Every structure is written in C-alpha cells, then in structure tokens.
Amino acid sequence: MIGMVLHLLQEKSMVLVIGPPRSEKSILANQFLIDGIKKNEGVVYFITNNFPENVLGAVLAAFDKAAMTIIDCYSTYAGISKPSEEFIIRTSGPYALNEISIALTKAMKSMKPPIRIVFDSLSTLLLHNKPNEMEEFLEINIGKMKSKGAMALLMVEEGIHDSKQLSLLESLTDATLKFSRDERSMVLSTVGEDKKIKYKLDKNELMVEDV
C-alpha cells in the first residue's frame, strides 16, 4: 500500500493525514517510517502524545536506531525527566515551538535527501499553541523540510479542529489523505482532484484494493 500511495504524491510533498485517534493512520505512519529505513533514507519521527517506547517499540526493535531520529515532545511534559540520547532529542513539551524547530534542524543537519518525517500528532501542537504561532511555525518548518528534500506526514485527529484550522493546514500542505470512519477507504486530495482509495488490513499492514 505504502509504495502505491506515495507513487501518487510529488517529491518533497507535505501530506496532511486526517483520521480518528488510534486508527489506520498510525499503521500508515509506521509503514512510511519502516519503508524509509529499509531504503536507507533519513527518518525523523515527532512524538507529541505518548512515550517513544510505547509508540515505536516494534520499529526500534527491528531496525538500527542510528537510522532514525526521534523528537520526543512528550516525556518531559509528562513529568518524566530523561536526557537526550544518540537518536532521541527531547524537548520541554508541545508548547515549546522554538525548541521543536531547533530539534528539527538538528535532526536533518546530517541527513541527505530523501528524508521522511512524521508529526504524530500535529493536533497536540495545535491544541497547545496560539493559531498565529502555529501558522508561523508551520510556514517556517515546512519550508525548511522542503529545502532539505523531505517528505512529511502531518497527522491530525479527526473531529477536534474547526474548519478554519483545517483550511489553514490544507493551504500549507500539498495533499490531504483522509481516512473514512465507516468503511476501509481513504480519499487523497490534491489540487483539482480527489481520489478514493480502498484498502484492507493484512498482518497489520494497509494494502490497497483499488486506486
């Protein structure tokens, strides 16, 4: 599934991924990361609402930790003080946008394109920061990611943002991938085109049935 969907997207694209919490969008993010690691690409994973060990246990166990950088925006905020490690950069929390920007720059500095980046989830940052601060943060960092040849999945929880916030996110990204609540399908929206994609779950992987 992952290769077929990415084949529809332009390089250096920023993709807004919308779906219910704890849904298939998390499986998509893991597939995206694993595929990049297998291809020896630079990989950066922002985690804002859980401990890295809980989210990425299987991924970390399967692959060389040096192949990816995790930006941990949760542990310190949750009251667990841990120092940064070789492959984990820790920030004060989801409200620390300047720290997060610096962490992204540091993570990408030694990476050569192509680079894959996942924000899981952008919703947490939106809830902890003012709209004008988030707009500036996204404009700066989306430009930074594109200049480094990165492709990013910006994960957003369905149903907690108003239409104004979603319109802003769509204006700053290149495509939107929205999961359906009622059926195993997603809609890929780009400029002037909406494409419905049906999928199935096979051994905890998303497989396209129809593109």
XYZ file of C-alpha atoms in Angstrom:
211
model
C 0.000 0.000 0.000
C 2.663 2.473 1.020
C 4.514 2.422 -2.283
C 1.364 2.796 -4.328
C 0.097 5.774 -2.326
C 3.471 7.516 -2.338
C 3.700 6.973 -6.079
C 0.720 9.336 -6.393
C 2.481 12.084 -4.440
C 5.118 14.511 -5.604
C 8.592 14.505 -4.100
C 9.135 16.919 -1.212
C 5.395 16.890 -0.597
C 3.788 17.735 2.720
C 0.796 15.430 3.281
C -1.944 16.182 5.802
C -3.286 12.865 7.167
C -6.686 13.054 8.898
C -8.356 10.193 10.751
C -9.840 9.023 14.054
C -7.496 8.506 17.033
C -5.776 5.095 17.169
C -6.863 4.356 13.619
C -5.182 3.032 10.489
C -3.362 6.333 10.067
C -0.936 5.169 12.773
C -0.289 1.987 10.789
C 0.348 4.160 7.732
C 2.898 6.233 9.680
C 4.786 3.134 10.789
C 4.805 1.716 7.249
C 6.089 5.040 5.971
C 8.936 5.028 8.505
C 9.859 1.385 8.030
C 9.900 1.733 4.245
C 12.260 4.694 4.548
C 14.592 2.874 6.938
C 14.744 -0.142 4.615
C 15.802 2.191 1.800
C 18.484 3.828 3.970
C 16.716 7.175 3.892
C 16.848 9.717 6.701
C 13.884 9.316 9.060
C 12.574 11.754 11.688
C 9.623 10.974 13.962
C 7.966 13.642 16.136
C 6.056 12.156 19.072
C 3.781 14.556 20.966
C 1.266 12.471 22.910
C 2.956 9.285 24.095
C 6.289 7.879 25.229
C 8.592 6.864 22.360
C 8.939 3.374 23.822
C 5.168 2.868 23.662
C 4.763 4.135 20.121
C 7.819 2.768 18.395
C 8.752 -0.364 20.310
C 8.364 -2.696 17.338
C 10.087 -0.322 14.930
C 13.038 0.256 17.245
C 13.421 -3.458 17.880
C 13.503 -4.272 14.186
C 15.896 -1.634 12.859
C 19.167 0.111 13.630
C 18.443 3.037 15.962
C 21.056 5.120 14.140
C 18.831 5.076 11.041
C 16.247 7.354 12.619
C 15.908 10.369 14.897
C 13.018 10.703 17.336
C 11.971 14.140 18.590
C 10.279 13.492 21.935
C 7.831 16.277 22.804
C 6.041 14.245 25.479
C 8.258 12.656 28.164
C 9.427 15.848 29.894
C 5.939 17.368 29.643
C 4.529 14.219 31.293
C 6.940 14.644 34.219
C 9.482 12.007 33.193
C 12.877 13.659 33.001
C 15.181 11.821 30.631
C 18.335 13.105 28.933
C 18.559 13.188 25.162
C 20.149 10.105 23.641
C 22.067 9.404 20.452
C 18.877 9.016 18.435
C 16.335 10.817 20.678
C 16.115 14.605 21.013
C 13.882 15.655 23.909
C 12.048 18.972 24.169
C 10.199 20.635 27.064
C 6.808 19.810 25.587
C 4.342 20.502 22.773
C 4.182 24.210 23.669
C 7.935 24.708 23.070
C 7.753 25.540 19.363
C 11.196 27.143 19.229
C 12.802 24.074 20.805
C 10.931 21.840 18.377
C 12.130 23.899 15.403
C 15.719 23.699 16.631
C 15.360 19.938 17.121
C 14.122 19.512 13.544
C 17.069 21.498 12.189
C 19.481 19.399 14.254
C 17.868 16.121 13.166
C 18.032 16.963 9.457
C 21.503 18.524 9.548
C 23.433 15.312 8.950
C 20.830 13.679 6.707
C 20.980 13.577 2.936
C 17.771 13.628 0.891
C 15.411 11.958 0.584
C 14.223 12.361 4.180
C 10.961 11.110 5.686
C 9.281 12.934 8.571
C 6.185 12.100 10.625
C 4.461 14.517 13.032
C 2.373 12.334 15.366
C 0.380 14.272 16.004
C 0.141 17.829 14.794
C -3.172 18.094 16.680
C -1.322 18.194 20.003
C 0.741 21.185 18.882
C -2.386 22.947 17.625
C -4.110 22.488 20.984
C -1.164 23.847 22.995
C -0.276 26.917 20.916
C -1.960 30.036 19.572
C -3.140 29.927 15.935
C -0.785 32.697 14.774
C 2.168 30.961 16.454
C 1.301 27.664 14.790
C 0.916 29.291 11.387
C 4.378 30.844 11.642
C 5.845 27.576 12.963
C 4.380 25.567 10.091
C 5.344 28.049 7.372
C 8.953 28.140 8.566
C 9.362 24.410 9.135
C 7.519 23.252 6.020
C 9.885 25.455 4.021
C 12.815 24.005 5.955
C 11.704 20.429 5.265
C 11.139 21.040 1.553
C 14.548 22.687 1.190
C 16.123 19.501 2.588
C 14.261 17.261 0.157
C 11.954 15.881 2.841
C 8.534 14.318 2.561
C 6.326 14.635 5.642
C 3.134 13.130 7.024
C 1.373 15.624 9.278
C -1.027 13.564 11.364
C -4.258 15.236 12.557
C -7.026 13.793 14.730
C -10.446 13.892 13.141
C -13.223 15.908 14.791
C -11.254 18.165 17.163
C -10.337 21.062 14.862
C -12.633 23.650 13.348
C -12.924 24.331 9.638
C -10.686 27.405 9.871
C -7.798 25.383 11.320
C -8.206 22.631 8.739
C -8.327 25.168 5.906
C -5.053 26.652 7.144
C -3.414 23.224 7.234
C -4.674 22.375 3.759
C -3.363 25.689 2.405
C 0.125 24.934 3.762
C 0.334 21.314 2.575
C 0.413 19.717 -0.861
C -2.108 16.927 -0.375
C -4.669 15.622 2.123
C -5.208 11.946 2.911
C -8.440 11.441 4.870
C -9.483 8.107 6.359
C -13.162 7.194 6.383
C -14.815 6.244 9.689
C -17.437 3.980 8.147
C -15.503 1.977 5.572
C -11.951 0.944 4.849
C -11.148 3.672 2.406
C -9.329 6.974 2.230
C -9.578 9.997 -0.019
C -6.421 11.536 -1.455
C -6.994 15.186 -2.327
C -4.573 17.235 -4.391
C -5.096 20.412 -6.392
C -8.164 19.852 -8.543
C -8.522 16.108 -7.850
C -9.997 13.769 -5.228
C -9.122 10.075 -5.494
C -10.859 7.407 -3.388
C -8.585 4.551 -2.335
C -9.939 1.318 -0.857
C -7.672 -0.751 1.356
C -7.592 -3.855 3.538
C -5.623 -4.837 6.620
C -3.236 -7.736 6.081
C -0.979 -8.719 9.005
C -1.280 -5.224 10.433
C -0.354 -3.615 7.123
C -2.529 -1.493 4.828
C -2.878 -2.973 1.373
C -4.558 -1.132 -1.477
C -7.524 -2.861 -3.088
C -8.372 -0.171 -5.610
C -6.603 3.024 -6.693
